[in-house]
Short mmCIF file of C-alpha atoms in Angstrom, two decimals:
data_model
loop_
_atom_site.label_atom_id
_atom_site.label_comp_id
_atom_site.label_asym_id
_atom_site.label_seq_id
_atom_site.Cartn_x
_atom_site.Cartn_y
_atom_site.Cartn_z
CA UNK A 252 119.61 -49.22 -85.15
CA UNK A 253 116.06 -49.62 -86.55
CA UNK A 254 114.09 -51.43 -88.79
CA UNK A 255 112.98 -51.20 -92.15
CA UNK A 256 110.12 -52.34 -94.28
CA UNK A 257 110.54 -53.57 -97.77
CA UNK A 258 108.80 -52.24 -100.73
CA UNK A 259 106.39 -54.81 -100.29
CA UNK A 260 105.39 -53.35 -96.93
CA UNK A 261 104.66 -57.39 -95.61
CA UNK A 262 107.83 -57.84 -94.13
CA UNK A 263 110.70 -56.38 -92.43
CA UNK A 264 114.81 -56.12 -92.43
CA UNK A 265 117.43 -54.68 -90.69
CA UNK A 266 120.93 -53.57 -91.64
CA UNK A 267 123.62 -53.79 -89.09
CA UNK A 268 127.12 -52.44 -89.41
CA UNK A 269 129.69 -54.21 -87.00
CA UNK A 270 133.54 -54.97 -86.66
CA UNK A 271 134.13 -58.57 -87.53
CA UNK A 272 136.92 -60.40 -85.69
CA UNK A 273 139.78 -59.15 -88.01
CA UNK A 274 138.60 -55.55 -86.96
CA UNK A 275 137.30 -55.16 -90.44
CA UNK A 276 134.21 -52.80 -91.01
CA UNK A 277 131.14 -54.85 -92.39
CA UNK A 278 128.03 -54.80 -92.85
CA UNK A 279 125.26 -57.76 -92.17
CA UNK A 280 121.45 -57.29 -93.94
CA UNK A 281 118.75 -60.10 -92.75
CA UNK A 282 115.35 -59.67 -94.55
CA UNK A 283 111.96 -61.64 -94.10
CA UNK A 284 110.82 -60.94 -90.67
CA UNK A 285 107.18 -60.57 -89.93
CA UNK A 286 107.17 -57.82 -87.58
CA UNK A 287 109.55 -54.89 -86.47
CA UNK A 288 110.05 -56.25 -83.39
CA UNK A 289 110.84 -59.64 -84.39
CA UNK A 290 113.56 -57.69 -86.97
CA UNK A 291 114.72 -55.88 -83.92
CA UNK A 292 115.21 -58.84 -81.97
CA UNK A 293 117.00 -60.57 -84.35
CA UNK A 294 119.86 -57.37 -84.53
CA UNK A 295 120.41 -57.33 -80.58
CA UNK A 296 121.21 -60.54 -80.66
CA UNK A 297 123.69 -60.50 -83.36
CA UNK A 298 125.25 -57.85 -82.21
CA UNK A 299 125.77 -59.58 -78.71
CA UNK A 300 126.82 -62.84 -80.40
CA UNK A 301 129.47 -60.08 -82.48
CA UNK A 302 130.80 -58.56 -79.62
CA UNK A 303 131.14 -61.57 -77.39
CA UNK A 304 128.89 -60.10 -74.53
CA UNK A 305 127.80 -62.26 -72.00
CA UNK A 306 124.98 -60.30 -71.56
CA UNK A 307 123.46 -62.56 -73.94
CA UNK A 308 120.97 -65.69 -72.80
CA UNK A 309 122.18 -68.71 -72.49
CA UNK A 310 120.02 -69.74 -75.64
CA UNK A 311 121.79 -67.50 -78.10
CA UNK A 312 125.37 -68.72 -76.65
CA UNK A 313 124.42 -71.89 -77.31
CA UNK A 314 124.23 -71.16 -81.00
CA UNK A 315 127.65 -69.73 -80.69
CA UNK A 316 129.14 -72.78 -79.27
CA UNK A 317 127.44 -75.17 -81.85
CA UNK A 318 128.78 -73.18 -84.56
CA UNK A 319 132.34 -73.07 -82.28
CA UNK A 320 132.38 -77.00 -81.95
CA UNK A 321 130.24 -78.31 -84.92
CA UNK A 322 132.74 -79.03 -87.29
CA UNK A 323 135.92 -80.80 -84.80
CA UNK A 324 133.30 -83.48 -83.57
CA UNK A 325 132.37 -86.72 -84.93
CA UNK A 326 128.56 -86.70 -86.21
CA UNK A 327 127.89 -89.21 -83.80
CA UNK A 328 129.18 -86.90 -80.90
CA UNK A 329 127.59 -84.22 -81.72
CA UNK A 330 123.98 -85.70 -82.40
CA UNK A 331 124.66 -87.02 -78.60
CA UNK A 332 125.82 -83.63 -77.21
CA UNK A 333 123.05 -82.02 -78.94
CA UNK A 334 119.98 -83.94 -78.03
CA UNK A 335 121.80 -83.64 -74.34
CA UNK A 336 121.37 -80.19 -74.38
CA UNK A 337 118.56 -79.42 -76.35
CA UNK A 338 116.30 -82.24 -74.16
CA UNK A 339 117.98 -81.79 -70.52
CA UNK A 340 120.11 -78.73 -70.03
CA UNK A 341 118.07 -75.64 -73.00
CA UNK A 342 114.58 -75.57 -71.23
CA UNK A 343 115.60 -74.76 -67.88
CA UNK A 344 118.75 -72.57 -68.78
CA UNK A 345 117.61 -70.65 -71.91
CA UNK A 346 116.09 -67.79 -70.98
CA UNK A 347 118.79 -66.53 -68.24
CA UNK A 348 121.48 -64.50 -69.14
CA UNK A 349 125.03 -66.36 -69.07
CA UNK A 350 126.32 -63.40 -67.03
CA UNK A 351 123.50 -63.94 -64.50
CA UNK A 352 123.45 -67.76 -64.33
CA UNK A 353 124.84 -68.44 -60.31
CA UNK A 354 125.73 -71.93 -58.83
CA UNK A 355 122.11 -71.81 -57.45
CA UNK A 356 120.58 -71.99 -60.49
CA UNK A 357 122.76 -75.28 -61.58
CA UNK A 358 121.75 -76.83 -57.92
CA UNK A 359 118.05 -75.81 -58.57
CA UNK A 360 118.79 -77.57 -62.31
CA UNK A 361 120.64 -80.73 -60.83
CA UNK A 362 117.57 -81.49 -58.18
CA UNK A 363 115.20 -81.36 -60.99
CA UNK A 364 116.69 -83.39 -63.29
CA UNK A 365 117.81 -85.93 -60.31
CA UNK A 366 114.16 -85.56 -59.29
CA UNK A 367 113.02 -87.06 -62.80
CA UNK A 368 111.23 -90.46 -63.21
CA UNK A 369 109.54 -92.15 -66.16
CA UNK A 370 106.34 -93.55 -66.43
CA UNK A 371 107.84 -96.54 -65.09
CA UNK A 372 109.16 -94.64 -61.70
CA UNK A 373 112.65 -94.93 -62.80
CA UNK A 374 115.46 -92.45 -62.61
CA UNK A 375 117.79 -91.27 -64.86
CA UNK A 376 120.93 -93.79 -63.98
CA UNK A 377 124.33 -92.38 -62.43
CA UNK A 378 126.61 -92.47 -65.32
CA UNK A 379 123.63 -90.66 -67.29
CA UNK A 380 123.46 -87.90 -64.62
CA UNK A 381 126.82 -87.56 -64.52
CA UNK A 382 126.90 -87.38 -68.60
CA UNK A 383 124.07 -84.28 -68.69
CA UNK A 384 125.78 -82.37 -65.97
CA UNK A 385 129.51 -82.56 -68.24
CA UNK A 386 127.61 -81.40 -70.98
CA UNK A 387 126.58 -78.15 -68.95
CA UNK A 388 129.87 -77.28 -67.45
CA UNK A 389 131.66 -78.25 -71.19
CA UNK A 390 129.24 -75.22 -71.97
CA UNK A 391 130.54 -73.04 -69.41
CA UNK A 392 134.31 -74.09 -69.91
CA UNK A 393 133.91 -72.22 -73.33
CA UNK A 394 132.22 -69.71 -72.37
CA UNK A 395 135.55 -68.99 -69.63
CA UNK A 396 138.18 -70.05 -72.28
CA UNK A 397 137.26 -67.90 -74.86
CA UNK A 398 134.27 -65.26 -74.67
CA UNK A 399 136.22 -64.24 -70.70
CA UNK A 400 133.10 -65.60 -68.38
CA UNK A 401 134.28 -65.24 -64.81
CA UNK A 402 134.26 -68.94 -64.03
CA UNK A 403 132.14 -72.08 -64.39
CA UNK A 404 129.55 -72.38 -62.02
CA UNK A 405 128.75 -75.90 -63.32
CA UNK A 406 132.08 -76.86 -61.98
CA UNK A 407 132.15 -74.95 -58.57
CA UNK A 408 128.84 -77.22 -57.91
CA UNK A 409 130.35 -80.14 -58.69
CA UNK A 410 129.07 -83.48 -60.44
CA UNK A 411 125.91 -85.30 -60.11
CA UNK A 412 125.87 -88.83 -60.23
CA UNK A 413 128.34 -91.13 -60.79
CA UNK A 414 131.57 -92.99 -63.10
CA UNK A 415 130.06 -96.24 -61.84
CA UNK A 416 128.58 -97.94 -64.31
CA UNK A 417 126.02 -100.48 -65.66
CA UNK A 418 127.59 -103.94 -63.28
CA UNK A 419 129.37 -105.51 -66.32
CA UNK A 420 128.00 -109.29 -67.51
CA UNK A 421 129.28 -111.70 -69.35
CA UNK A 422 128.95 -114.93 -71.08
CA UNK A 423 131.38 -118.28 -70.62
CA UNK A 424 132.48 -119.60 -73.34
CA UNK A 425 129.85 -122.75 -72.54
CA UNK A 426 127.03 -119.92 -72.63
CA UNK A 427 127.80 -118.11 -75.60
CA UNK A 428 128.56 -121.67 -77.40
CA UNK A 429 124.81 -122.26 -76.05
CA UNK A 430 123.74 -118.93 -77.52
CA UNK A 431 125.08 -119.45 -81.06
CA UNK A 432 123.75 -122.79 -81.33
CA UNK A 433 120.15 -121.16 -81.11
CA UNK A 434 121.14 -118.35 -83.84
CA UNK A 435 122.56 -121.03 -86.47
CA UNK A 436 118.92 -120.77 -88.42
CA UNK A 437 120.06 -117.46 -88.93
CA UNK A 438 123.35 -117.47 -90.87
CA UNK A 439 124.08 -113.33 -91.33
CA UNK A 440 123.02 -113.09 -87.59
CA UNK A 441 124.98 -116.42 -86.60
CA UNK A 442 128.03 -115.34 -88.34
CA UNK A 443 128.06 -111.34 -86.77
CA UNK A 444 127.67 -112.88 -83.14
CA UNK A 445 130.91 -115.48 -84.10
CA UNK A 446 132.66 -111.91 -84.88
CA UNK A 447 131.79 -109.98 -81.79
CA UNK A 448 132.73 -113.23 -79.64
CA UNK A 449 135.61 -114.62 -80.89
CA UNK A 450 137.53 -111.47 -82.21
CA UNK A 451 136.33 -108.65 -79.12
CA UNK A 452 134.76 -106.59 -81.89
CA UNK A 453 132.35 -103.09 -81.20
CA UNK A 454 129.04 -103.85 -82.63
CA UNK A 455 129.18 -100.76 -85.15
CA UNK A 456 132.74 -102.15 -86.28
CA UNK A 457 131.55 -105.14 -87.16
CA UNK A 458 128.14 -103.83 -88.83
CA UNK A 459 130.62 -101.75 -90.58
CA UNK A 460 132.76 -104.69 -92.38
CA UNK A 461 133.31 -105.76 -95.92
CA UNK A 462 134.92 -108.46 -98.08
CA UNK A 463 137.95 -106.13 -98.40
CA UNK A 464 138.55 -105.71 -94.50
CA UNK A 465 139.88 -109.57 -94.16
CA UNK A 466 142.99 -111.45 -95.29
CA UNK A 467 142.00 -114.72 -95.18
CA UNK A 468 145.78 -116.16 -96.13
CA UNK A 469 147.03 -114.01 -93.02
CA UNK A 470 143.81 -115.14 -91.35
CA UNK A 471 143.58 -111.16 -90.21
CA UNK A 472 140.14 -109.09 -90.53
CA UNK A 473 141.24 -105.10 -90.65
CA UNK A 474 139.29 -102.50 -88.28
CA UNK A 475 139.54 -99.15 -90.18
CA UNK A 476 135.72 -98.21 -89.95
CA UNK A 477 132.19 -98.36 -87.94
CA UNK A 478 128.68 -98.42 -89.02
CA UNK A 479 125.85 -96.03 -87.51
CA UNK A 480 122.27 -95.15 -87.97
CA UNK A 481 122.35 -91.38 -87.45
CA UNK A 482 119.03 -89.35 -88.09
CA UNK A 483 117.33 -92.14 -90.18
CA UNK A 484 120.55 -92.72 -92.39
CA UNK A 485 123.20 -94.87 -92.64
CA UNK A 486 127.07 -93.83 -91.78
CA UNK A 487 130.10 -95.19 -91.94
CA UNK A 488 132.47 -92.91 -90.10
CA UNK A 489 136.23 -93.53 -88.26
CA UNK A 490 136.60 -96.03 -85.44
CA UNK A 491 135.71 -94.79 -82.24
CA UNK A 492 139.32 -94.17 -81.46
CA UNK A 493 142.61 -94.15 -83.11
CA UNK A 494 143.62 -96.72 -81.13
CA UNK A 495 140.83 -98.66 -82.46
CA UNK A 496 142.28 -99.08 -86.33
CA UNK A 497 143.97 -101.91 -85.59
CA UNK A 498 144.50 -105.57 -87.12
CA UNK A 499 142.87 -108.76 -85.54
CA UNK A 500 143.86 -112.42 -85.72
CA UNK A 501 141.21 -114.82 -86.15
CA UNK A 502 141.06 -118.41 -85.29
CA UNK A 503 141.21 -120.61 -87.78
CA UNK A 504 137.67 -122.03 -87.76
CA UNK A 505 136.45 -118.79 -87.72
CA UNK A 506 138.42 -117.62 -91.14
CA UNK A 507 136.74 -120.97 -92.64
CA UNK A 508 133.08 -119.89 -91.57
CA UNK A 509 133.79 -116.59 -92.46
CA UNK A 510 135.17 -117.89 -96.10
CA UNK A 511 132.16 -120.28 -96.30
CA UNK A 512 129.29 -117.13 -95.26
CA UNK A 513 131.07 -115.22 -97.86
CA UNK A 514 130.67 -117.72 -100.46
CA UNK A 515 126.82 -118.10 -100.25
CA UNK A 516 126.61 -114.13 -100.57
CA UNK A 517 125.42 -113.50 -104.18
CA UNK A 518 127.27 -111.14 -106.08
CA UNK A 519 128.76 -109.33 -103.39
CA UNK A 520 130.85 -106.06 -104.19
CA UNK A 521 134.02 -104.73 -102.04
CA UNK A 522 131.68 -101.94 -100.52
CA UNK A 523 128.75 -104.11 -99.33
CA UNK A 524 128.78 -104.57 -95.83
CA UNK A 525 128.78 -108.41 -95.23
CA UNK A 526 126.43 -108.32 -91.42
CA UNK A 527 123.06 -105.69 -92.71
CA UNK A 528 121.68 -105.36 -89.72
CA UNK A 529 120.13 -102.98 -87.52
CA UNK A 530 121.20 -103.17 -84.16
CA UNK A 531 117.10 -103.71 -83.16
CA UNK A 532 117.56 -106.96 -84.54
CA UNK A 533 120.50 -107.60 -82.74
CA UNK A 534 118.72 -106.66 -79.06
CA UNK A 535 115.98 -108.87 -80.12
CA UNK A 536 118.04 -112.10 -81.18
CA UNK A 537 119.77 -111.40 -77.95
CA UNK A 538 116.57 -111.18 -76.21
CA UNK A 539 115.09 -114.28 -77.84
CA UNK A 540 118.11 -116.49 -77.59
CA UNK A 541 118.58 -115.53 -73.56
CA UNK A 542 115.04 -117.07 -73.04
CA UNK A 543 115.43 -119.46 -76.13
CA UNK A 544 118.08 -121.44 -74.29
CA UNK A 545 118.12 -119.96 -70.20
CA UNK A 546 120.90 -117.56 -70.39
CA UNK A 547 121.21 -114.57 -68.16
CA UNK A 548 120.47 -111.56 -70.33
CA UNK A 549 123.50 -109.44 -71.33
CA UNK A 550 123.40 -106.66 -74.00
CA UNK A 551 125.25 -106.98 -76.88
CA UNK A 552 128.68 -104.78 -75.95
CA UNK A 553 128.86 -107.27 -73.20
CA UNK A 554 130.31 -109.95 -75.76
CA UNK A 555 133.05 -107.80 -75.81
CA UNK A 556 133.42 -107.72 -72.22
CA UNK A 557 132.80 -111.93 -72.53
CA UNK A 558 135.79 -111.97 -75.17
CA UNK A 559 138.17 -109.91 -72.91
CA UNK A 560 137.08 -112.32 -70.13
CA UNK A 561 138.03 -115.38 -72.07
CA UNK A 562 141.36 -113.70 -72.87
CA UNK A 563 142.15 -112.52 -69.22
CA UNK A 564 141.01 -116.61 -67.99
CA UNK A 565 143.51 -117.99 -70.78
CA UNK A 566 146.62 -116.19 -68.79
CA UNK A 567 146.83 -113.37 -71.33
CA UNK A 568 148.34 -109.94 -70.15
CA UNK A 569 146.76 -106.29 -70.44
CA UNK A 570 148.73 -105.21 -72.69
CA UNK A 571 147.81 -107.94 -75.32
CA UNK A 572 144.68 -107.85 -74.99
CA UNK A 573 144.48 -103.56 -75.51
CA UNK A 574 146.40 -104.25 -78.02
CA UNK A 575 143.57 -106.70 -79.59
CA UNK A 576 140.84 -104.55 -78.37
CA UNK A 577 141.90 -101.22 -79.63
CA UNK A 578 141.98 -99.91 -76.00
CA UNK A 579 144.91 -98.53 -73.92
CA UNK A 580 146.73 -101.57 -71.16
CA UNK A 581 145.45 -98.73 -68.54
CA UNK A 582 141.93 -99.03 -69.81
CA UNK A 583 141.80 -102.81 -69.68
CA UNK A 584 143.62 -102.74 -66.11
CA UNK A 585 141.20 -100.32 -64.48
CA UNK A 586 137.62 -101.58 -66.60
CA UNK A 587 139.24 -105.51 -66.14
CA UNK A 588 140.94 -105.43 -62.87
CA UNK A 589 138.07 -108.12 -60.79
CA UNK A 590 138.60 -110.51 -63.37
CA UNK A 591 142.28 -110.78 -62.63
CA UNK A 592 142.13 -112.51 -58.95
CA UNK A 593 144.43 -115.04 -59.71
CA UNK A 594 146.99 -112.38 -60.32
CA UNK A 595 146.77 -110.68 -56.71
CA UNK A 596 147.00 -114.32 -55.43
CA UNK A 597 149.80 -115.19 -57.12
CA UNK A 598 151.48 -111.98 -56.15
CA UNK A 599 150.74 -112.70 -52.74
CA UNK A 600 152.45 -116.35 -52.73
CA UNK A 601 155.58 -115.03 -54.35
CA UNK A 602 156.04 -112.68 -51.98
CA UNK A 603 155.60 -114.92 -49.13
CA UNK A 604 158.09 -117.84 -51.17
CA UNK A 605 160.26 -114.21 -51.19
CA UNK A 606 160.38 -113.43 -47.94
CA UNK A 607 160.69 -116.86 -46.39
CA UNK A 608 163.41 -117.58 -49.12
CA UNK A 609 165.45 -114.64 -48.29
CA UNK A 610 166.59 -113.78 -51.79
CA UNK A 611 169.27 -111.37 -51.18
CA UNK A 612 169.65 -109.90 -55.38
CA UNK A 613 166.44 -108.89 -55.42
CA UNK A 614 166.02 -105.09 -55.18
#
């Protein structure tokens, strides 16, 4: 179809008459482009992106399955996915036509990026690796499920990298006691560390909390919510799963700190979040109070993993503590299991006591 200039004669447009997916004659007009070509550029690809042809580059599918996926994903998911792909996977991939891209071209893309090292000489880390490459073959699952690609040459490759991850740490409950004694100059930053420690909370779930979120008289604090910085902004968006809404039981001391914090905040309203902090700070208290008072450094998720340890050394099953933690038993089990030798040992010694016993009604 060509291209037409507008009265003006500085710019161009184009008028394209397609099907749209009811079947449904239409027509599409797109004004303001500086030259015909650019005009005539801009119609092939719409048409391509119409009629689902994978003759299309990989650039202009990707605008197809942003618009596809946009709207079921969290905003924090999708800023993620997106910087992903526009930062790792878009410059190598973008000019090739999805039809055309082979499992040679994702091996040539997986040695570069596995090639990669910072200023610093240091490579992307497994679980990262592994995390770029699923965002490339999520690509080319859509493109197979619904615009009929052959099949996903991102998965006939197969991974780079790793599910290992970062070796977890953790604090005892000496070394975090150690920890909070240096933040106590610092009440809000004192009183958000108590949280993370002594109820297992996400950083962004506690960031997110208000005056509304605890029952003091049931000694509960409510997890319905978590606190972001997305894009120079502030969010408050769902938990991170729906098995993360959930109810936690404090300690006692910790519902009278908590009451007494609360008290000293001046004329606090049900939507003010009690801990405004950025998480920056929080690196850098963690950072300062490591040194401060010779702690091993551990980031600030690994509180969580402290408070699950603490649980797991006090005798208490799986199942509580998912249950606590907003995770499923099978998560806790599998992310937990070498902090539960006493358990294997224990199995082992009953079955001995079992078999030297003789119990004849067990089964």
């Amino acid at each position: 179809m060509p291209a037409y200039k507008e009265k003006d004669a500085k710019t161009w447009y184009v008028s394209v008459r397609y099907e749209d997916w009811t079947g449904k004659k239409t027509r599409k007009v797109k004004r303001g482009f500086a030259t015909k070509r650019e005009a005539l550029e801009w119609e092939r690809k719409f048409l391509l992106k119409e009629n689902a042809s994978l003759d299309m580059t990989f650039d202009s599918f990707l605008e197809l399955y942003k618009e596809d996926l946009k709207d079921r994903l969290k905003l924090s998911t999708w800023i993620m996915k997106t910087s992903v792909i526009d930062q790792k996977i878009l410059p190598y991939f973008k000019n090739k036509r999805m039809c055309d891209i082979k499992t040679s071209d994702v091996i040539a893309w997986q040695k570069e990026i596995m090639a990669y090292r910072d200023e610093d000489g240091n490579a992307y880390t497994p679980t990262y690796l592994k995390t770029i490459h699923n965002q490339l073959s999520a690509i080319f699952n859509h493109a197979v499920r619904y615009y009929k690609l052959a099949e996903n040459p991102a998965r006939t490759v197969g991974n780079m990298g790793s599910e290992k991850s970062i070796k977890m740490k953790c604090w005892t409950r000496e070394e975090y006691q150690k920890f909070a004694e240096y933040m106590m100059d610092d009440p809000v930053g004192y009183y958000y560390f108590q949280m993370l420690y002594w109820c297992g909370l996400r950083e962004g779930e506690a960031l997110a909390l208000t005056i509304d979120d605890f029952d003091f008289k049931k000694k509960t604090v409510s997890i319905t919510k978590t606190f972001q910085h997305l894009k120079g902004k502030d969010v408050i968006t769902e938990p991170k799963t729906p098995k993360s809404n959930r109810v936690v039981e404090m300690p006692a001391f910790l519902v009278e700190e908590i009451q007494y914090y609360v008290g000293t905040l001046y004329d606090l309203k049900p939507n003010d979040r009690l801990f405004p902090l950025s998480k920056s700070y929080l690196y850098r208290k963690m950072e300062q109070g490591s040194k401060a008072m010779g702690l091993q450094r551990i980031r600030v998720h690994d509180l969580r993993h402290s408070h699950v340890s603490l649980l797991i050394h006090m005798g208490y099953s799986a199942v509580a503590i998912a249950e606590r933690m907003g995770h499923e038993s099978i998560d806790i089990t599998f992310r937990y299991a070498h902090l539960f030798p006493t358990v294997q040992r224990q199995m082992a010694a009953d079955w001995n006591a079992l078999q030297e016993g003789g119990d004849e009604n067990v089964c």
